[in-house]
Amino acid sequence: MSSLFQYHLFLPLLLTTARPLLDQRQTESYFTVPQVATRVSHTPSSSMGQISATPLPDEHFFRPTFRLGKTGTGPIPCSAAQLHILTLLEHVKEQQMAIAAAVNNLASRLGTEAPVAEKPKDISIPLTTVPEVEEFEEWLKDSRNSQAKQNMISALGAVGGQNTKRVTWNILSRLYSDAVAKQINWKGVNGKKCFKEMLTRSLLIRAIRKNQSSTNAADSEIDSYAIRWFNLAPDRGGGRKERSRVKEALTEMARGN
């Protein structure tokens, strides 16, 4: 049997046998979709798209340190990239808090220091006598001392104090001793010096507003604290105890009689 005759004889048989295999190969190559594992969320869906609360294999948990309020400090589900970013933010927050603490500490130290105010020659501050108070008023009137007066205002404005009241009282304590403060009141009644008419009052107001704690303080507010400070002068330096002791002595003498 010739080769050509054998080819024509077996060709139909080969085609019949091979066609199902070819069809199966084509179907697998072009129409078979590989199976992909999908994650199933048990959280109800919404129009905004809701993240599943079910932990996924690649999820991480960030445990915040500075999270405050009602949210607490519980773990927060996040991705690896989010965990890295949040950790860096926590580190930045720690550094920020450390810097803020250092600044507050430095500010408190500077606030407690008593700067030396530039004062007139031949006048000692705090003023201790009425003649010194009068001499200081004359010095404030002299226009030649305007620059020195500005320097004094700046120095007194740096005196520490957590509010307007404390700043006012601290500056007055720099200017007047308790002894001479007893000889001054707001209206100048009972033979005392009238603070309301003094140039020192204007100096005081300007110095107080130089302080960051009392930049916006009103004149009336400052005046009220100054009035109170002078009214309490007799009680400072043991004055109250001394008056109480004298009163008790007088009471004992009255009983003896």
PDB file of C-alpha atoms in Angstrom:
ATOM      1  CA  MET A   1       0.000   0.000   0.000  1.00  0.00           C
ATOM      2  CA  SER A   2       1.453   3.325  -1.049  1.00  0.00           C
ATOM      3  CA  SER A   3       2.085   6.145   1.405  1.00  0.00           C
ATOM      4  CA  LEU A   4      -0.389   8.450  -0.349  1.00  0.00           C
ATOM      5  CA  PHE A   5      -3.105   5.841  -0.147  1.00  0.00           C
ATOM      6  CA  GLN A   6      -2.433   5.304   3.583  1.00  0.00           C
ATOM      7  CA  TYR A   7      -2.609   9.054   4.258  1.00  0.00           C
ATOM      8  CA  HIS A   8      -6.001   9.417   2.575  1.00  0.00           C
ATOM      9  CA  LEU A   9      -7.260   6.358   4.409  1.00  0.00           C
ATOM     10  CA  PHE A  10      -6.344   7.416   7.951  1.00  0.00           C
ATOM     11  CA  LEU A  11      -6.864  11.224   7.636  1.00  0.00           C
ATOM     12  CA  PRO A  12     -10.609  11.178   8.363  1.00  0.00           C
ATOM     13  CA  LEU A  13     -10.032   8.880  11.348  1.00  0.00           C
ATOM     14  CA  LEU A  14      -7.371  11.230  12.800  1.00  0.00           C
ATOM     15  CA  LEU A  15      -9.586  14.293  12.383  1.00  0.00           C
ATOM     16  CA  THR A  16     -12.503  12.557  14.048  1.00  0.00           C
ATOM     17  CA  THR A  17     -10.377  11.545  17.031  1.00  0.00           C
ATOM     18  CA  ALA A  18      -8.473  14.846  17.468  1.00  0.00           C
ATOM     19  CA  ARG A  19     -11.396  17.322  17.064  1.00  0.00           C
ATOM     20  CA  PRO A  20     -12.806  16.842  20.617  1.00  0.00           C
ATOM     21  CA  LEU A  21      -9.360  17.386  22.107  1.00  0.00           C
ATOM     22  CA  LEU A  22      -8.828  20.597  20.087  1.00  0.00           C
ATOM     23  CA  ASP A  23     -12.235  21.929  21.046  1.00  0.00           C
ATOM     24  CA  GLN A  24     -11.480  21.268  24.726  1.00  0.00           C
ATOM     25  CA  ARG A  25      -8.081  23.047  24.470  1.00  0.00           C
ATOM     26  CA  GLN A  26      -9.684  26.112  22.826  1.00  0.00           C
ATOM     27  CA  THR A  27     -12.402  26.267  25.446  1.00  0.00           C
ATOM     28  CA  GLU A  28      -9.863  26.116  28.320  1.00  0.00           C
ATOM     29  CA  SER A  29      -7.574  28.683  26.665  1.00  0.00           C
ATOM     30  CA  TYR A  30     -10.113  31.380  25.823  1.00  0.00           C
ATOM     31  CA  PHE A  31     -13.162  30.931  28.030  1.00  0.00           C
ATOM     32  CA  THR A  32     -12.034  29.464  31.363  1.00  0.00           C
ATOM     33  CA  VAL A  33     -11.903  32.107  34.193  1.00  0.00           C
ATOM     34  CA  PRO A  34      -9.505  31.309  37.021  1.00  0.00           C
ATOM     35  CA  GLN A  35     -10.984  31.098  40.504  1.00  0.00           C
ATOM     36  CA  VAL A  36     -10.202  34.149  42.699  1.00  0.00           C
ATOM     37  CA  ALA A  37     -10.622  34.068  46.458  1.00  0.00           C
ATOM     38  CA  THR A  38     -12.885  36.916  47.599  1.00  0.00           C
ATOM     39  CA  ARG A  39     -13.199  38.401  51.078  1.00  0.00           C
ATOM     40  CA  VAL A  40     -16.672  38.384  52.487  1.00  0.00           C
ATOM     41  CA  SER A  41     -17.735  41.356  54.614  1.00  0.00           C
ATOM     42  CA  HIS A  42     -20.354  40.894  57.293  1.00  0.00           C
ATOM     43  CA  THR A  43     -20.939  44.640  57.555  1.00  0.00           C
ATOM     44  CA  PRO A  44     -24.078  45.973  55.814  1.00  0.00           C
ATOM     45  CA  SER A  45     -23.258  47.918  52.678  1.00  0.00           C
ATOM     46  CA  SER A  46     -24.180  51.567  52.203  1.00  0.00           C
ATOM     47  CA  SER A  47     -24.101  54.131  49.445  1.00  0.00           C
ATOM     48  CA  MET A  48     -20.953  55.690  50.904  1.00  0.00           C
ATOM     49  CA  GLY A  49     -19.055  52.451  51.027  1.00  0.00           C
ATOM     50  CA  GLN A  50     -18.417  50.990  54.453  1.00  0.00           C
ATOM     51  CA  ILE A  51     -15.203  49.315  55.570  1.00  0.00           C
ATOM     52  CA  SER A  52     -15.609  45.844  56.974  1.00  0.00           C
ATOM     53  CA  ALA A  53     -15.000  45.489  60.688  1.00  0.00           C
ATOM     54  CA  THR A  54     -13.941  41.866  60.192  1.00  0.00           C
ATOM     55  CA  PRO A  55     -10.145  41.602  60.506  1.00  0.00           C
ATOM     56  CA  LEU A  56      -8.470  40.781  57.183  1.00  0.00           C
ATOM     57  CA  PRO A  57      -5.273  38.795  56.821  1.00  0.00           C
ATOM     58  CA  ASP A  58      -3.186  41.914  55.955  1.00  0.00           C
ATOM     59  CA  GLU A  59      -4.722  44.233  58.571  1.00  0.00           C
ATOM     60  CA  HIS A  60      -2.673  45.890  61.312  1.00  0.00           C
ATOM     61  CA  PHE A  61      -3.740  47.618  64.490  1.00  0.00           C
ATOM     62  CA  PHE A  62      -2.537  51.034  65.601  1.00  0.00           C
ATOM     63  CA  ARG A  63      -2.696  51.657  69.340  1.00  0.00           C
ATOM     64  CA  PRO A  64      -2.639  55.439  69.894  1.00  0.00           C
ATOM     65  CA  THR A  65      -1.051  57.129  72.864  1.00  0.00           C
ATOM     66  CA  PHE A  66      -2.438  60.672  72.522  1.00  0.00           C
ATOM     67  CA  ARG A  67      -5.974  59.860  71.457  1.00  0.00           C
ATOM     68  CA  LEU A  68      -8.232  61.745  73.849  1.00  0.00           C
ATOM     69  CA  GLY A  69     -11.916  62.192  74.520  1.00  0.00           C
ATOM     70  CA  LYS A  70     -14.707  59.669  74.196  1.00  0.00           C
ATOM     71  CA  THR A  71     -12.872  57.693  71.528  1.00  0.00           C
ATOM     72  CA  GLY A  72     -10.450  56.326  74.098  1.00  0.00           C
ATOM     73  CA  THR A  73      -7.194  54.651  73.179  1.00  0.00           C
ATOM     74  CA  GLY A  74      -8.428  51.393  71.689  1.00  0.00           C
ATOM     75  CA  PRO A  75      -6.717  49.748  68.707  1.00  0.00           C
ATOM     76  CA  ILE A  76      -7.515  51.144  65.263  1.00  0.00           C
ATOM     77  CA  PRO A  77      -7.579  48.751  62.265  1.00  0.00           C
ATOM     78  CA  CYS A  78      -5.337  50.014  59.476  1.00  0.00           C
ATOM     79  CA  SER A  79      -3.102  48.950  56.630  1.00  0.00           C
ATOM     80  CA  ALA A  80       0.659  48.622  56.859  1.00  0.00           C
ATOM     81  CA  ALA A  81       1.158  52.008  55.172  1.00  0.00           C
ATOM     82  CA  GLN A  82      -1.325  53.686  57.489  1.00  0.00           C
ATOM     83  CA  LEU A  83       0.360  52.117  60.501  1.00  0.00           C
ATOM     84  CA  HIS A  84       3.701  53.557  59.408  1.00  0.00           C
ATOM     85  CA  ILE A  85       2.244  57.052  58.929  1.00  0.00           C
ATOM     86  CA  LEU A  86       0.366  57.008  62.230  1.00  0.00           C
ATOM     87  CA  THR A  87       3.475  55.862  64.080  1.00  0.00           C
ATOM     88  CA  LEU A  88       5.455  58.754  62.613  1.00  0.00           C
ATOM     89  CA  LEU A  89       2.700  61.187  63.621  1.00  0.00           C
ATOM     90  CA  GLU A  90       2.809  59.839  67.169  1.00  0.00           C
ATOM     91  CA  HIS A  91       6.550  60.473  67.239  1.00  0.00           C
ATOM     92  CA  VAL A  92       6.053  64.031  65.982  1.00  0.00           C
ATOM     93  CA  LYS A  93       3.395  64.577  68.663  1.00  0.00           C
ATOM     94  CA  GLU A  94       5.778  63.388  71.381  1.00  0.00           C
ATOM     95  CA  GLN A  95       8.451  65.794  70.161  1.00  0.00           C
ATOM     96  CA  GLN A  96       5.931  68.633  70.008  1.00  0.00           C
ATOM     97  CA  MET A  97       4.834  68.038  73.593  1.00  0.00           C
ATOM     98  CA  ALA A  98       8.444  67.927  74.773  1.00  0.00           C
ATOM     99  CA  ILE A  99       9.196  71.229  73.034  1.00  0.00           C
ATOM    100  CA  ALA A 100       6.049  72.833  74.480  1.00  0.00           C
ATOM    101  CA  ALA A 101       7.008  71.704  77.983  1.00  0.00           C
ATOM    102  CA  ALA A 102      10.504  73.138  77.552  1.00  0.00           C
ATOM    103  CA  VAL A 103       9.126  76.462  76.299  1.00  0.00           C
ATOM    104  CA  ASN A 104       6.654  76.705  79.190  1.00  0.00           C
ATOM    105  CA  ASN A 105       9.400  75.910  81.671  1.00  0.00           C
ATOM    106  CA  LEU A 106      11.642  78.578  80.168  1.00  0.00           C
ATOM    107  CA  ALA A 107       8.811  81.130  80.138  1.00  0.00           C
ATOM    108  CA  SER A 108       7.991  80.444  83.774  1.00  0.00           C
ATOM    109  CA  ARG A 109      11.632  80.913  84.743  1.00  0.00           C
ATOM    110  CA  LEU A 110      11.862  84.178  82.856  1.00  0.00           C
ATOM    111  CA  GLY A 111       8.592  85.305  84.402  1.00  0.00           C
ATOM    112  CA  THR A 112       9.819  84.765  87.950  1.00  0.00           C
ATOM    113  CA  GLU A 113      12.998  86.730  87.449  1.00  0.00           C
ATOM    114  CA  ALA A 114      12.826  90.349  88.622  1.00  0.00           C
ATOM    115  CA  PRO A 115      14.298  92.506  85.876  1.00  0.00           C
ATOM    116  CA  VAL A 116      16.203  95.541  87.052  1.00  0.00           C
ATOM    117  CA  ALA A 117      14.277  98.600  85.903  1.00  0.00           C
ATOM    118  CA  GLU A 118      16.226 101.597  84.756  1.00  0.00           C
ATOM    119  CA  LYS A 119      15.482 104.124  87.455  1.00  0.00           C
ATOM    120  CA  PRO A 120      16.400 107.738  88.162  1.00  0.00           C
ATOM    121  CA  LYS A 121      19.711 108.533  89.743  1.00  0.00           C
ATOM    122  CA  ASP A 122      19.542 109.336  93.439  1.00  0.00           C
ATOM    123  CA  ILE A 123      16.183 107.528  93.719  1.00  0.00           C
ATOM    124  CA  SER A 124      16.055 104.022  95.111  1.00  0.00           C
ATOM    125  CA  ILE A 125      13.284 101.673  94.005  1.00  0.00           C
ATOM    126  CA  PRO A 126      11.182 100.537  95.721  1.00  0.00           C
ATOM    127  CA  LEU A 127      10.384 103.966  97.105  1.00  0.00           C
ATOM    128  CA  THR A 128      10.340 103.951 100.890  1.00  0.00           C
ATOM    129  CA  THR A 129       9.367 107.491 101.916  1.00  0.00           C
ATOM    130  CA  VAL A 130       6.885 110.155 100.838  1.00  0.00           C
ATOM    131  CA  PRO A 131       9.700 112.563  99.789  1.00  0.00           C
ATOM    132  CA  GLU A 132      11.063 109.844  97.490  1.00  0.00           C
ATOM    133  CA  VAL A 133       7.593 109.425  95.982  1.00  0.00           C
ATOM    134  CA  GLU A 134       7.403 113.159  95.309  1.00  0.00           C
ATOM    135  CA  GLU A 135      10.911 113.209  93.808  1.00  0.00           C
ATOM    136  CA  PHE A 136      10.001 110.326  91.529  1.00  0.00           C
ATOM    137  CA  GLU A 137       6.941 112.246  90.326  1.00  0.00           C
ATOM    138  CA  GLU A 138       9.145 115.211  89.466  1.00  0.00           C
ATOM    139  CA  TRP A 139      11.491 112.932  87.544  1.00  0.00           C
ATOM    140  CA  LEU A 140       8.549 111.619  85.494  1.00  0.00           C
ATOM    141  CA  LYS A 141       7.546 115.174  84.588  1.00  0.00           C
ATOM    142  CA  ASP A 142      10.947 115.997  83.120  1.00  0.00           C
ATOM    143  CA  SER A 143      10.877 115.492  79.329  1.00  0.00           C
ATOM    144  CA  ARG A 144      14.623 114.865  79.311  1.00  0.00           C
ATOM    145  CA  ASN A 145      13.941 111.537  81.002  1.00  0.00           C
ATOM    146  CA  SER A 146      11.525 110.288  78.331  1.00  0.00           C
ATOM    147  CA  GLN A 147      13.883 107.608  76.980  1.00  0.00           C
ATOM    148  CA  ALA A 148      14.806 106.391  80.458  1.00  0.00           C
ATOM    149  CA  LYS A 149      11.106 106.314  81.294  1.00  0.00           C
ATOM    150  CA  GLN A 150      10.425 104.122  78.239  1.00  0.00           C
ATOM    151  CA  ASN A 151      13.166 101.747  79.342  1.00  0.00           C
ATOM    152  CA  MET A 152      11.688 101.618  82.813  1.00  0.00           C
ATOM    153  CA  ILE A 153       8.219 100.825  81.413  1.00  0.00           C
ATOM    154  CA  SER A 154       9.659  97.944  79.368  1.00  0.00           C
ATOM    155  CA  ALA A 155      11.540  96.554  82.351  1.00  0.00           C
ATOM    156  CA  LEU A 156       8.516  96.761  84.655  1.00  0.00           C
ATOM    157  CA  GLY A 157       6.359  95.203  81.931  1.00  0.00           C
ATOM    158  CA  ALA A 158       8.560  92.111  82.060  1.00  0.00           C
ATOM    159  CA  VAL A 159       7.627  91.473  85.694  1.00  0.00           C
ATOM    160  CA  GLY A 160       5.864  88.123  85.968  1.00  0.00           C
ATOM    161  CA  GLY A 161       2.198  87.516  86.682  1.00  0.00           C
ATOM    162  CA  GLN A 162      -0.447  85.041  85.555  1.00  0.00           C
ATOM    163  CA  ASN A 163      -3.202  87.657  85.132  1.00  0.00           C
ATOM    164  CA  THR A 164      -3.802  91.403  85.257  1.00  0.00           C
ATOM    165  CA  LYS A 165      -4.291  91.421  89.014  1.00  0.00           C
ATOM    166  CA  ARG A 166      -0.985  89.691  89.739  1.00  0.00           C
ATOM    167  CA  VAL A 167       0.918  91.795  87.221  1.00  0.00           C
ATOM    168  CA  THR A 168      -0.492  94.986  88.762  1.00  0.00           C
ATOM    169  CA  TRP A 169       0.364  93.956  92.295  1.00  0.00           C
ATOM    170  CA  ASN A 170       3.848  92.739  91.343  1.00  0.00           C
ATOM    171  CA  ILE A 171       4.730  96.007  89.597  1.00  0.00           C
ATOM    172  CA  LEU A 172       3.413  98.092  92.489  1.00  0.00           C
ATOM    173  CA  SER A 173       5.553  95.990  94.829  1.00  0.00           C
ATOM    174  CA  ARG A 174       8.587  96.909  92.713  1.00  0.00           C
ATOM    175  CA  LEU A 175       7.736 100.604  92.914  1.00  0.00           C
ATOM    176  CA  TYR A 176       6.608 101.046  96.514  1.00  0.00           C
ATOM    177  CA  SER A 177       7.606  99.549  99.832  1.00  0.00           C
ATOM    178  CA  ASP A 178       4.830  98.494 102.203  1.00  0.00           C
ATOM    179  CA  ALA A 179       5.754 101.347 104.511  1.00  0.00           C
ATOM    180  CA  VAL A 180       5.213 104.087 101.936  1.00  0.00           C
ATOM    181  CA  ALA A 181       2.212 102.313 100.368  1.00  0.00           C
ATOM    182  CA  LYS A 182       0.381 102.951 103.650  1.00  0.00           C
ATOM    183  CA  GLN A 183       0.728 106.689 102.956  1.00  0.00           C
ATOM    184  CA  ILE A 184      -0.991 106.471  99.551  1.00  0.00           C
ATOM    185  CA  ASN A 185      -4.595 105.810  98.535  1.00  0.00           C
ATOM    186  CA  TRP A 186      -6.730 106.369  95.481  1.00  0.00           C
ATOM    187  CA  LYS A 187      -8.366 109.703  96.332  1.00  0.00           C
ATOM    188  CA  GLY A 188      -5.768 111.097  98.702  1.00  0.00           C
ATOM    189  CA  VAL A 189      -8.088 111.250 101.716  1.00  0.00           C
ATOM    190  CA  ASN A 190      -6.955 111.312 105.350  1.00  0.00           C
ATOM    191  CA  GLY A 191      -3.796 113.225 104.506  1.00  0.00           C
ATOM    192  CA  LYS A 192      -2.427 110.558 102.147  1.00  0.00           C
ATOM    193  CA  LYS A 193      -0.969 110.969  98.672  1.00  0.00           C
ATOM    194  CA  CYS A 194      -3.525 110.757  95.828  1.00  0.00           C
ATOM    195  CA  PHE A 195      -2.516 107.963  93.456  1.00  0.00           C
ATOM    196  CA  LYS A 196      -5.247 108.848  90.957  1.00  0.00           C
ATOM    197  CA  GLU A 197      -3.461 112.120  90.127  1.00  0.00           C
ATOM    198  CA  MET A 198       0.078 110.694  90.062  1.00  0.00           C
ATOM    199  CA  LEU A 199       2.103 110.256  86.884  1.00  0.00           C
ATOM    200  CA  THR A 200       3.087 106.886  88.307  1.00  0.00           C
ATOM    201  CA  ARG A 201      -0.444 105.714  87.558  1.00  0.00           C
ATOM    202  CA  SER A 202       0.140 106.287  83.818  1.00  0.00           C
ATOM    203  CA  LEU A 203       3.515 104.570  84.103  1.00  0.00           C
ATOM    204  CA  LEU A 204       1.840 101.614  85.809  1.00  0.00           C
ATOM    205  CA  ILE A 205      -0.863 101.227  83.137  1.00  0.00           C
ATOM    206  CA  ARG A 206       1.643 101.294  80.278  1.00  0.00           C
ATOM    207  CA  ALA A 207       3.930  98.805  82.006  1.00  0.00           C
ATOM    208  CA  ILE A 208       1.041  96.414  82.697  1.00  0.00           C
ATOM    209  CA  ARG A 209       0.018  96.406  79.040  1.00  0.00           C
ATOM    210  CA  LYS A 210       3.562  95.487  78.063  1.00  0.00           C
ATOM    211  CA  ASN A 211       3.024  92.148  79.798  1.00  0.00           C
ATOM    212  CA  GLN A 212       1.571  89.345  77.665  1.00  0.00           C
ATOM    213  CA  SER A 213      -0.856  88.364  80.427  1.00  0.00           C
ATOM    214  CA  SER A 214      -2.515  91.778  80.478  1.00  0.00           C
ATOM    215  CA  THR A 215      -2.113  93.282  77.017  1.00  0.00           C
ATOM    216  CA  ASN A 216      -5.802  94.161  76.708  1.00  0.00           C
ATOM    217  CA  ALA A 217      -6.405  95.232  80.308  1.00  0.00           C
ATOM    218  CA  ALA A 218      -8.745  98.210  80.672  1.00  0.00           C
ATOM    219  CA  ASP A 219      -7.842 101.281  82.710  1.00  0.00           C
ATOM    220  CA  SER A 220     -10.754 100.647  85.072  1.00  0.00           C
ATOM    221  CA  GLU A 221      -9.597  97.077  85.721  1.00  0.00           C
ATOM    222  CA  ILE A 222      -6.046  98.175  86.489  1.00  0.00           C
ATOM    223  CA  ASP A 223      -7.299 100.999  88.705  1.00  0.00           C
ATOM    224  CA  SER A 224      -9.463  98.607  90.730  1.00  0.00           C
ATOM    225  CA  TYR A 225      -6.501  96.315  91.429  1.00  0.00           C
ATOM    226  CA  ALA A 226      -4.298  99.290  92.335  1.00  0.00           C
ATOM    227  CA  ILE A 227      -6.937 100.571  94.781  1.00  0.00           C
ATOM    228  CA  ARG A 228      -7.140  97.165  96.406  1.00  0.00           C
ATOM    229  CA  TRP A 229      -3.352  96.882  96.655  1.00  0.00           C
ATOM    230  CA  PHE A 230      -3.029 100.195  98.492  1.00  0.00           C
ATOM    231  CA  ASN A 231      -5.979  99.344 100.751  1.00  0.00           C
ATOM    232  CA  LEU A 232      -4.234  96.112 101.802  1.00  0.00           C
ATOM    233  CA  ALA A 233      -0.921  97.840 102.532  1.00  0.00           C
ATOM    234  CA  PRO A 234      -1.559  98.027 106.314  1.00  0.00           C
ATOM    235  CA  ASP A 235      -2.053  94.230 106.396  1.00  0.00           C
ATOM    236  CA  ARG A 236       1.228  93.427 104.688  1.00  0.00           C
ATOM    237  CA  GLY A 237       4.461  92.907 106.553  1.00  0.00           C
ATOM    238  CA  GLY A 238       2.752  91.690 109.700  1.00  0.00           C
ATOM    239  CA  GLY A 239       0.494  94.742 110.004  1.00  0.00           C
ATOM    240  CA  ARG A 240      -2.618  92.705 110.596  1.00  0.00           C
ATOM    241  CA  LYS A 241      -0.988  90.656 113.345  1.00  0.00           C
ATOM    242  CA  GLU A 242       0.327  93.817 114.972  1.00  0.00           C
ATOM    243  CA  ARG A 243      -3.100  95.419 114.994  1.00  0.00           C
ATOM    244  CA  SER A 244      -4.585  92.242 116.418  1.00  0.00           C
ATOM    245  CA  ARG A 245      -1.947  92.200 119.161  1.00  0.00           C
ATOM    246  CA  VAL A 246      -2.607  95.848 120.066  1.00  0.00           C
ATOM    247  CA  LYS A 247      -6.334  95.215 120.099  1.00  0.00           C
ATOM    248  CA  GLU A 248      -5.913  92.260 122.449  1.00  0.00           C
ATOM    249  CA  ALA A 249      -3.666  94.338 124.730  1.00  0.00           C
ATOM    250  CA  LEU A 250      -6.223  97.131 124.872  1.00  0.00           C
ATOM    251  CA  THR A 251      -8.951  94.613 125.638  1.00  0.00           C
ATOM    252  CA  GLU A 252      -6.930  93.166 128.507  1.00  0.00           C
ATOM    253  CA  MET A 253      -6.275  96.640 129.881  1.00  0.00           C
ATOM    254  CA  ALA A 254      -9.976  97.441 129.736  1.00  0.00           C
ATOM    255  CA  ARG A 255     -10.815  94.286 131.620  1.00  0.00           C
ATOM    256  CA  GLY A 256      -8.212  95.101 134.270  1.00  0.00           C
ATOM    257  CA  ASN A 257      -9.787  98.449 134.885  1.00  0.00           C
TER     258      ASN A 257
END
